[in-house]
Short mmCIF file of C-alpha atoms and ligand atoms in Angstrom, two decimals:
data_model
loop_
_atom_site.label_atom_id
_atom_site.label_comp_id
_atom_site.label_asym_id
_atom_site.label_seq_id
_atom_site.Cartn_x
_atom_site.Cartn_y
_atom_site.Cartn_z
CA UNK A 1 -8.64 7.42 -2.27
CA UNK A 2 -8.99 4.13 -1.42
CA UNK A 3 -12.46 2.49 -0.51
CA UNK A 4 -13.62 -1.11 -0.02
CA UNK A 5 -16.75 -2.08 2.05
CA UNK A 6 -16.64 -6.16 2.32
CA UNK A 7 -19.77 -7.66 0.87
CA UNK A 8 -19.92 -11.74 0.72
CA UNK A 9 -17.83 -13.52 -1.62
CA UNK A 10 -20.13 -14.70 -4.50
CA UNK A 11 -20.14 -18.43 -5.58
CA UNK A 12 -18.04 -17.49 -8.39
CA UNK A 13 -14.89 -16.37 -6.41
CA UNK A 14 -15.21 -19.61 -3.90
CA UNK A 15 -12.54 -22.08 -4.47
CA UNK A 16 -8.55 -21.46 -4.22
CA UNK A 17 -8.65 -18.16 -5.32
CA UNK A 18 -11.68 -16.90 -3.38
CA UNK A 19 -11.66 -13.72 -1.74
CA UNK A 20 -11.14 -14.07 2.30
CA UNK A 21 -11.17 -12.21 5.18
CA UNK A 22 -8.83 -10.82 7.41
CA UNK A 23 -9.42 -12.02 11.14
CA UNK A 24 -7.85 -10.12 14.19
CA UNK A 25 -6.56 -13.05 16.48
CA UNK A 26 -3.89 -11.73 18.13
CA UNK A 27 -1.98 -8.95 19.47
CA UNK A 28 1.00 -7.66 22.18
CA UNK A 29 2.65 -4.23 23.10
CA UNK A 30 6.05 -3.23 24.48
CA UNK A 31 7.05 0.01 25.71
CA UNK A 32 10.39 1.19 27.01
CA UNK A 33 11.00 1.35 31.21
CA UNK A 34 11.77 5.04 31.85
CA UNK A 35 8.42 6.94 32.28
CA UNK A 36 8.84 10.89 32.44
CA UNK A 37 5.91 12.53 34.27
CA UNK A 38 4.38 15.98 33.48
CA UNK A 39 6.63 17.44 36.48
CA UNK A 40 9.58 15.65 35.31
CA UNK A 41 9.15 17.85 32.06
CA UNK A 42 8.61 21.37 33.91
CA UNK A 43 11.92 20.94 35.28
CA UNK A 44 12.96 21.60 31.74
CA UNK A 45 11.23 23.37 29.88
CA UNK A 46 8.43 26.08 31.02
CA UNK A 47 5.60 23.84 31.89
CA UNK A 48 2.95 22.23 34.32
CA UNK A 49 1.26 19.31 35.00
CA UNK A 50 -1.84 21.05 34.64
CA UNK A 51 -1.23 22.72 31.42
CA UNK A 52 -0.67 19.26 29.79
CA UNK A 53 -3.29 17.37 31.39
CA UNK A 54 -5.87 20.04 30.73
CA UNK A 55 -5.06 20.30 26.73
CA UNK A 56 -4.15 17.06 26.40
CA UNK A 57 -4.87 14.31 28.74
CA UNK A 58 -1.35 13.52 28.94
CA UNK A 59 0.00 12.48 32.22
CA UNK A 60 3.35 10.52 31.22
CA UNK A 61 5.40 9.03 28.56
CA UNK A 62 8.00 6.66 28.03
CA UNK A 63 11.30 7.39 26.70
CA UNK A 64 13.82 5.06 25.42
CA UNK A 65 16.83 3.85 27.31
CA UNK A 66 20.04 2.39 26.25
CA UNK A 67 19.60 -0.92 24.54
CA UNK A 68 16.16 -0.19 23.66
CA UNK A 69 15.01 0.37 20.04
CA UNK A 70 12.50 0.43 17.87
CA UNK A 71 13.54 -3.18 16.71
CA UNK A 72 14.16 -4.55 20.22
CA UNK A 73 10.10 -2.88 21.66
CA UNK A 74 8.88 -3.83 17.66
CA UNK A 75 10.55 -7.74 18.66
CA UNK A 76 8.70 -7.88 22.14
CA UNK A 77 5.36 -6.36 21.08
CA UNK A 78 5.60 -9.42 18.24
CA UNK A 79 6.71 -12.23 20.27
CA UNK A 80 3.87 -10.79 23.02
CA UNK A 81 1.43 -11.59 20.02
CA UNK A 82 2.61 -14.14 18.73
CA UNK A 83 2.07 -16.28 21.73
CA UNK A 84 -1.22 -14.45 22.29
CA UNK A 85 -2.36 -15.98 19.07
CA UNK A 86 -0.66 -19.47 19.64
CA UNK A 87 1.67 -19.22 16.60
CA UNK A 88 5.06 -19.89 16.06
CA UNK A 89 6.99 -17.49 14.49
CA UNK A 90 8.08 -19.62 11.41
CA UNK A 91 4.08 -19.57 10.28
CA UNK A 92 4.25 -16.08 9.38
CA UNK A 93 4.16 -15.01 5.88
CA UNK A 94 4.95 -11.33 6.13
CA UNK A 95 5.75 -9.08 8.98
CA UNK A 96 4.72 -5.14 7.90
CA UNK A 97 6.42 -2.51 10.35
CA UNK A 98 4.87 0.94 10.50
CA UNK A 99 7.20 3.39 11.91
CA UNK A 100 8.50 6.78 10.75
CA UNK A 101 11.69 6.24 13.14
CA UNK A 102 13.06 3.17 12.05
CA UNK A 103 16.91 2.00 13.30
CA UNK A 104 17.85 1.65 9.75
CA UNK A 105 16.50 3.88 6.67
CA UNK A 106 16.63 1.04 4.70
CA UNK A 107 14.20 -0.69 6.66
CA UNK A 108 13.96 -1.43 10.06
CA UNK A 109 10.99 -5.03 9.58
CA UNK A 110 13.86 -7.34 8.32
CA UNK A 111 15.89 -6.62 11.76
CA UNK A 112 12.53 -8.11 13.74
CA UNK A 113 12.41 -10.41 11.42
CA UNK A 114 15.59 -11.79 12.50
CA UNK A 115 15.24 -10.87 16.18
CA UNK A 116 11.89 -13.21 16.69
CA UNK A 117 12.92 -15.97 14.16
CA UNK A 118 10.23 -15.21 11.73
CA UNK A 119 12.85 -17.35 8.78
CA UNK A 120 10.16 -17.91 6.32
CA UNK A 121 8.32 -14.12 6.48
CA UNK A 122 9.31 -11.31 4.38
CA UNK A 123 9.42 -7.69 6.13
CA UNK A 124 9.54 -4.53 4.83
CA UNK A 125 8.39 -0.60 6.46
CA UNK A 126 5.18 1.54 5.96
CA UNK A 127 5.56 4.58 7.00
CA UNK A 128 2.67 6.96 7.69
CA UNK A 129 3.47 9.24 10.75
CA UNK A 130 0.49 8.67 13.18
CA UNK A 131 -1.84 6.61 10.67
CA UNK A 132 0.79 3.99 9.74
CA UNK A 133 -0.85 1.46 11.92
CA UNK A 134 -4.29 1.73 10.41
CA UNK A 135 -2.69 1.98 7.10
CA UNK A 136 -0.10 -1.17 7.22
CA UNK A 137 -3.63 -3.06 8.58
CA UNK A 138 -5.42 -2.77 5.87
CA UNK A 139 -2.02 -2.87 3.41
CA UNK A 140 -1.31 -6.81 5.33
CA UNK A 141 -5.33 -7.63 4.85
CA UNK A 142 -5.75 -7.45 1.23
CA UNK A 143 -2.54 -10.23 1.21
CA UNK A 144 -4.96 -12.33 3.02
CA UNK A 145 -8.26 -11.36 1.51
CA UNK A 146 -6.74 -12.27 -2.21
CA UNK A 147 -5.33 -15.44 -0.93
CA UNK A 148 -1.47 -14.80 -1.23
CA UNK A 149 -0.59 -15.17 2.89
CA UNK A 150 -2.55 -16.99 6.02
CA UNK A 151 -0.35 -15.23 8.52
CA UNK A 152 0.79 -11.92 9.07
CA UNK A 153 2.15 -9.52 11.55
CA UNK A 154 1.23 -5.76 11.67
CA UNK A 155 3.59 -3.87 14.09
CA UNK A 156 3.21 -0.11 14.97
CA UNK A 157 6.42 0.94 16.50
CA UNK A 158 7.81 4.63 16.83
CA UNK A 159 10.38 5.85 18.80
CA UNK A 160 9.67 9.94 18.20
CA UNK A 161 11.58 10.78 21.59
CA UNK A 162 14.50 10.39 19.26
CA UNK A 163 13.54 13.32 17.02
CA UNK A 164 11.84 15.83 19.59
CA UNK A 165 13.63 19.47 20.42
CA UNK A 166 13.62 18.59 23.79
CA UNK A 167 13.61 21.89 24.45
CA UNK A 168 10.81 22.80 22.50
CA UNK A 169 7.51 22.85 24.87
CA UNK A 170 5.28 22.69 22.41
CA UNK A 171 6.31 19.58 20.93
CA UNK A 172 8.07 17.41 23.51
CA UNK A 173 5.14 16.91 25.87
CA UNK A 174 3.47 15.33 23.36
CA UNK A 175 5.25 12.36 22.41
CA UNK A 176 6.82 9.20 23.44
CA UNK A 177 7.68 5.55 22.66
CA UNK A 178 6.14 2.09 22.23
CA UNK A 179 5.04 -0.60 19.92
CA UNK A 180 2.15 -2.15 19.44
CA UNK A 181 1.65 -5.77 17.20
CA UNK A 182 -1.68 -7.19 15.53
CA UNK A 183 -1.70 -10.97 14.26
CA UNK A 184 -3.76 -11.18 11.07
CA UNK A 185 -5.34 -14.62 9.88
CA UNK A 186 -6.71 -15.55 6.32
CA UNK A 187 -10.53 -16.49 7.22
CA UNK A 188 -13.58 -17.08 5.10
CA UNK A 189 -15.27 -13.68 3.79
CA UNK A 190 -18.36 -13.31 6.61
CA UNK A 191 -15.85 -13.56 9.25
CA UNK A 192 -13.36 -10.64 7.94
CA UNK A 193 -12.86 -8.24 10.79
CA UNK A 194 -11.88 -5.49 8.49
CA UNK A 195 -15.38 -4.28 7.84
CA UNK A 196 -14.64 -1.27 5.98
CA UNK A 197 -12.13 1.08 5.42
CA UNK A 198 -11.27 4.76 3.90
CA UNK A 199 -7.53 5.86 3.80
CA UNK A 200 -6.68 9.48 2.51
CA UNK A 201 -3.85 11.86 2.00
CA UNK A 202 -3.71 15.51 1.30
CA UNK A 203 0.11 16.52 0.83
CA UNK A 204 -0.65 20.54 0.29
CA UNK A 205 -0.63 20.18 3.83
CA UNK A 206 2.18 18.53 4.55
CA UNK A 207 3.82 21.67 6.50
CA UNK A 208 1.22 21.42 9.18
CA UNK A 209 3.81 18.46 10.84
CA UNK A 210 7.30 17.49 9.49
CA UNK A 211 10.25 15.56 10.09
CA UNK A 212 12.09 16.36 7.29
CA UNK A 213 15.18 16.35 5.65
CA UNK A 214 17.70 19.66 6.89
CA UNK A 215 19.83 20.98 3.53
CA UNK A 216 23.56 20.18 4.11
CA UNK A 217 25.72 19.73 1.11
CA UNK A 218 29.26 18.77 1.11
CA UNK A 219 31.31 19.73 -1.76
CA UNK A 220 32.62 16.83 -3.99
CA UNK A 221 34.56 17.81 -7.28
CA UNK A 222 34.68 20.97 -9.21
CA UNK A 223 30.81 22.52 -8.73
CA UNK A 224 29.53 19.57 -7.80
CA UNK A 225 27.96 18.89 -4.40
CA UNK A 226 26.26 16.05 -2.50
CA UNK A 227 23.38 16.35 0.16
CA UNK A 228 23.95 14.68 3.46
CA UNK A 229 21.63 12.92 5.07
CA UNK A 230 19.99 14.35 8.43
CA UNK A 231 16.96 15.11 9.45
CA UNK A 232 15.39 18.30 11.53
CA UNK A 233 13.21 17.54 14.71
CA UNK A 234 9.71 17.23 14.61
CA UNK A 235 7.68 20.55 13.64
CA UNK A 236 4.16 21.03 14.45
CA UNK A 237 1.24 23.35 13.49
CA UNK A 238 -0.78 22.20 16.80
CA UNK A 239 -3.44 24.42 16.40
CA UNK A 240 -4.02 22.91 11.83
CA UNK A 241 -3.64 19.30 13.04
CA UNK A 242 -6.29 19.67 15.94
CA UNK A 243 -8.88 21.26 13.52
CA UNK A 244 -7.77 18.76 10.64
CA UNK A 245 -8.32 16.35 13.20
CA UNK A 246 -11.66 17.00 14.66
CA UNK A 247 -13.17 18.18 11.23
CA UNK A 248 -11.64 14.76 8.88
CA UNK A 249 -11.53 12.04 11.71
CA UNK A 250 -15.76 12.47 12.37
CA UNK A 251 -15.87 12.74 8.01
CA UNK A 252 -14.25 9.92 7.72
CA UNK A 253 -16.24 7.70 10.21
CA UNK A 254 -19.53 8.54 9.45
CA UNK A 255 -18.61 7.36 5.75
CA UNK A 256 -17.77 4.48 7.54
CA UNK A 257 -20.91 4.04 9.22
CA UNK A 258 -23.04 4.98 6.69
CA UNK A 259 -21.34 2.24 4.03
CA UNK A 260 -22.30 -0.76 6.36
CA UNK A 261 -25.65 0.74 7.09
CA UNK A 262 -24.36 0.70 10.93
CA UNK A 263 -25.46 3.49 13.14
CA UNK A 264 -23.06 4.78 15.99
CA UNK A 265 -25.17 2.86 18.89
CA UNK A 266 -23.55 -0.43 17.07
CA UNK A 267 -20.10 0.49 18.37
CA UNK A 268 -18.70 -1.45 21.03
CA UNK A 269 -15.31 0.86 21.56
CA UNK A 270 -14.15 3.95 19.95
CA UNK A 271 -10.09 3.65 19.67
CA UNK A 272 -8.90 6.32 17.64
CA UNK A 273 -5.37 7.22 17.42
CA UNK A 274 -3.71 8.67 20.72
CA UNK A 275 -3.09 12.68 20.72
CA UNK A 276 -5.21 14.54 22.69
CA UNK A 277 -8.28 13.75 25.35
CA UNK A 278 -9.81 16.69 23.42
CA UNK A 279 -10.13 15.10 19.98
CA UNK A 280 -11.21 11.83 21.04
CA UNK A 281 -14.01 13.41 23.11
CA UNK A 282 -15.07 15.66 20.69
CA UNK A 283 -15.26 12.65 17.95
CA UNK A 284 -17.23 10.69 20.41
CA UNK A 285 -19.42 13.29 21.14
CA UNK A 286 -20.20 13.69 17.36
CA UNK A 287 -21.44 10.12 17.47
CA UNK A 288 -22.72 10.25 21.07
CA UNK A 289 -20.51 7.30 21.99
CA UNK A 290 -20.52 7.65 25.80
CA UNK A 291 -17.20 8.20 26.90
CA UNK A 292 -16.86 4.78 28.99
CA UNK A 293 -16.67 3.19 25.03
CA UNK A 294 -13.85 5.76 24.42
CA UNK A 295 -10.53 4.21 24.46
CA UNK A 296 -7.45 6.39 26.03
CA UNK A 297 -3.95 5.91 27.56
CA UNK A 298 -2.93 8.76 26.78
CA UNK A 299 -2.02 9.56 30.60
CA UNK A 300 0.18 7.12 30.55
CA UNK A 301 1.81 6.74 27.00
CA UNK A 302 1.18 10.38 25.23
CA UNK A 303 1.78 10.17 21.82
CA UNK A 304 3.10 7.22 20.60
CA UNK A 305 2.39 8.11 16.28
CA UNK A 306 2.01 4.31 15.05
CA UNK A 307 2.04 2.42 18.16
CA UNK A 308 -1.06 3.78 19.94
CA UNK A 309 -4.16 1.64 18.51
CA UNK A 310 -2.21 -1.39 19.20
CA UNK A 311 -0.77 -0.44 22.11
CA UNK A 312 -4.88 0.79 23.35
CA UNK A 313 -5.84 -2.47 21.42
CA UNK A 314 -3.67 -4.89 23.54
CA UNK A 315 -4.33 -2.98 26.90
CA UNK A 316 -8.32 -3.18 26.76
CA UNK A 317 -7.87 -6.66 25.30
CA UNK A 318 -6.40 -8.06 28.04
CA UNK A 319 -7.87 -5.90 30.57
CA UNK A 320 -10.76 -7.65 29.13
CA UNK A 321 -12.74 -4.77 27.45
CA UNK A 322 -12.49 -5.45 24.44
CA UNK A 323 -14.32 -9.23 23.85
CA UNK A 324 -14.24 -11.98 20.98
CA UNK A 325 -16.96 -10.45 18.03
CA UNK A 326 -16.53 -6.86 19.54
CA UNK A 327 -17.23 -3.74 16.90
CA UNK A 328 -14.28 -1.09 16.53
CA UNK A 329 -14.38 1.84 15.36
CA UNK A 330 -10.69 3.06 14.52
CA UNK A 331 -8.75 6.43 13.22
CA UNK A 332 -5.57 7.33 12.73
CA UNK A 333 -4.64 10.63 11.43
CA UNK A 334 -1.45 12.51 11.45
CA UNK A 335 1.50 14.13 8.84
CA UNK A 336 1.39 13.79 5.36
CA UNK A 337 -1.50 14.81 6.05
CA UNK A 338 -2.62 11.34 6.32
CA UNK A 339 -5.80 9.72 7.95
CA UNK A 340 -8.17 6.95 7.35
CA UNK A 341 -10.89 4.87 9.43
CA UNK A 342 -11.50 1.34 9.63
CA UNK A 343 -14.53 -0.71 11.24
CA UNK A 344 -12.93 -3.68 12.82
CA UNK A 345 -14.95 -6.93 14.56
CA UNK A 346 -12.03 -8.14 17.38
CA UNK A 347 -11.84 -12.16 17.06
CA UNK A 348 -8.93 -12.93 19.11
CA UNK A 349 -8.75 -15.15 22.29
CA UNK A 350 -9.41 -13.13 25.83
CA UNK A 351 -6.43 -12.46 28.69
CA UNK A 352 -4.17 -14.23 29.17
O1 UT7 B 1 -0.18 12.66 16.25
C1 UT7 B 1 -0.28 13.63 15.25
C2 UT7 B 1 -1.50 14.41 15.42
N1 UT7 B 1 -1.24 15.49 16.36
C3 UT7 B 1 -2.26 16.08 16.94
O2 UT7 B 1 -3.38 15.68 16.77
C4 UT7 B 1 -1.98 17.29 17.78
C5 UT7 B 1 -3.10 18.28 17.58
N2 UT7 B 1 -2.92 19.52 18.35
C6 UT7 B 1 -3.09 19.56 19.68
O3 UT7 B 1 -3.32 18.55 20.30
C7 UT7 B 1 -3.02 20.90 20.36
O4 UT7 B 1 -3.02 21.91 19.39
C8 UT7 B 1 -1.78 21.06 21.27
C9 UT7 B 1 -1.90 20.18 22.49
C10 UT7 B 1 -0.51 20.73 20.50
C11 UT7 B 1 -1.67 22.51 21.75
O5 UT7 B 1 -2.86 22.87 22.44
P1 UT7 B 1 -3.61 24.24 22.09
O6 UT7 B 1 -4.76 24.35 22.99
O7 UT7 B 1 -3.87 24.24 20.61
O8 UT7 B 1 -2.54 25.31 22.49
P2 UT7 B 1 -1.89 26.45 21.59
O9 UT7 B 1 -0.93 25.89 20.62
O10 UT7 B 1 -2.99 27.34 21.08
O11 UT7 B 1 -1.10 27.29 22.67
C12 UT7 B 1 -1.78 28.03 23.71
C13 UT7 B 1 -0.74 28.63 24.62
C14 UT7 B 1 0.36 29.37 23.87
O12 UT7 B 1 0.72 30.50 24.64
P3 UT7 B 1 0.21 31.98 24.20
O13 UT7 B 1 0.74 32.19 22.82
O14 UT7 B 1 -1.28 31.90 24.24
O15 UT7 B 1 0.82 32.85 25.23
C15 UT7 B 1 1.51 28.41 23.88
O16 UT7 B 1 2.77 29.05 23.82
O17 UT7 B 1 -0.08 27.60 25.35
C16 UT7 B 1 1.33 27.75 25.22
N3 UT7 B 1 1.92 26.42 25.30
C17 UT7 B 1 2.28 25.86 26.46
N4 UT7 B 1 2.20 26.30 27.73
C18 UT7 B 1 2.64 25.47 28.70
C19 UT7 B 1 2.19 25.56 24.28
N5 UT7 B 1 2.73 24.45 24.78
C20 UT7 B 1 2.80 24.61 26.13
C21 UT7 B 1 3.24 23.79 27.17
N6 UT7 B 1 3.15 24.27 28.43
N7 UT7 B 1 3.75 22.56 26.98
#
């Protein structure tokens, strides 16, 4: 467990060396141009619009094409906030890339890396299922708090429509694809819009939702015998996750909440990751947020594991929702099990 609630920098730490802040100036989505409705689905599997929208709040999702991957959406949703934050991509430090379906198991960061012209950053993966976002945020902020970067990229991309049983109902009207970007800044302490933070994992529940290796060995010499590399599709426990979800995801915020001495009313948005309508009402009814500070697209995106917050994030920031000095409260929770809530103050600049 990890736990860090951001109190002023003393005198002592001011100078080179002093801890900073981590300020939220930027950010950009991409998503891929096929959209498959609810009534596209029942045409394959035993379904109905009205089945998903009433246990999920899922309308549509989008679905990869040819040509599009997770580095060519994870490339756009960059460049998208890059220019929102006026930098050029040679001033970034480090691009971090949470995804659980990267193009290349050996890392998937270095390929955006080279697709936006970031020379000068390193990249590397996070993965975290549905929390990597939240998780790779406050992994990229402690780079700036301690003073090793100024500029950094946090990009959510998944592409899960690659690892669905598309015949499987139960799973494949869930999900779909997108990316979502976040450009961090080194700032002075008081203006650090990572607030506070809790990240957790509890692996004894790991079977609850997998993508995991499938056992094939191939014989080599004698009795010896190699595993090849493959992977099942996605397997979920629907029923565990949405009670993990509703029961940790409150837990975890009101921690939150009660570190900073905040109450609930303090909240300007709610933007917790994107699965279902009924876990982000039930969370905001725990805090009696009213549900016009309640972030969803889930009607038009689904599912999208690490993409959603900054896919939500860009869309109410340049819908205008979401304002300069704004108060966040965000959670993402998914396999592993993983999950974790951060308070973030928005400092970026308004639509563009
Ligand atoms: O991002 C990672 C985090 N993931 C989540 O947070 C997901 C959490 N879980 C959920 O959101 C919900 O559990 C689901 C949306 C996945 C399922 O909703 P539910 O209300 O828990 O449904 P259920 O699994 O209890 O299934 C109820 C019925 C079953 O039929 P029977 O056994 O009662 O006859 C299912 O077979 O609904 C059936 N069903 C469907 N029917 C029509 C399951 N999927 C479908 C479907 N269309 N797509």
């Amino acid at each position: 467990m990890s736990a860090n609630t951001l109190s002023a920098a003393t005198p002592a730490h001011r100078g080179a060396s002093h801890l900073r802040g981590a300020a939220l100036v930027g950010c950009g989505s991409a998503v891929p141009a096929t959209s498959l409705s609810n009534s596209d689905l029942s045409a394959r599997v035993e379904t109905s619009d009205d089945w998903i929208r009433s246990r999920t709040g899922i309308g549509a999702r989008r679905v990869a094409g040819p040509g599009e991957t997770i580095t060519t959406l994870a490339a756009e949703a960059a460049r998208a906030a890059l220019a929102h934050a006026g930098w050029e991509a040679q001033e970034l430090d480090l691009i971090l890339l949470a995804t659980s379906s990267p193009d290349d198991l050996f890392g998937t960061a270095p390929r955006v890396q080279a697709a936006i012209g970031a020379s000068r950053a390193v990249a590397f993966d996070l993965t975290a299922a549905c929390s990597g976002f939240l998780f790779a945020l406050i992994t990229a902020a402690q780079y700036l708090r301690n003073g090793s970067f100024t500029k950094v990229l946090v990009i959510g991309a998944d592409q899960l429509s690659r690892w669905l049983d598309w015949d499987d109902r139960r799973t494949c009207v869930l999900f779909g694809d997108g990316a979502g970007a976040v450009a961090l800044e080194a700032c002075e302490a008081d203006e650090d819009g990572l607030v506070a933070f809790r990240m957790r994992s509890d692996g004894s529940r790991n079977a609850c939702l997998t993508l995991a290796q499938t056992e094939h060995h191939r014989p080599l010499v004698g009795d010896t015998s190699a595993q090849i590399g493959g992977f099942a599709t996605i397997h979920m426990n629907g029923q565990e996750v949405y009670k993990f979800a509703v029961r940790e995801v409150p837990a975890v915020l009101a921690e939150l909440l009660a570190s900073t001495g905040l109450e609930a009313s303090a909240l300007d948005w709610l933007l917790l990751h994107q699965a279902n309508q009924r876990i982000l009402d039930a969370v905001a009814d725990r805090f009696a947020v009213p549900h016009e500070r309640v972030l969803s697209n889930l009607a038009h995106y689904g599912n999208t594991s690490a993409a959603t917050i900054p896919l939500m994030l860009d869309e109410a920031v340049r819908d205008g929702r979401i304002q300069s000095g704004h108060l966040i409260a965000s959670s993402g929770f998914g396999a592993g099990l993983s999950w974790g809530g951060a308070l973030l103050r928005w400092r970026g600049p308004q639509a563009s």
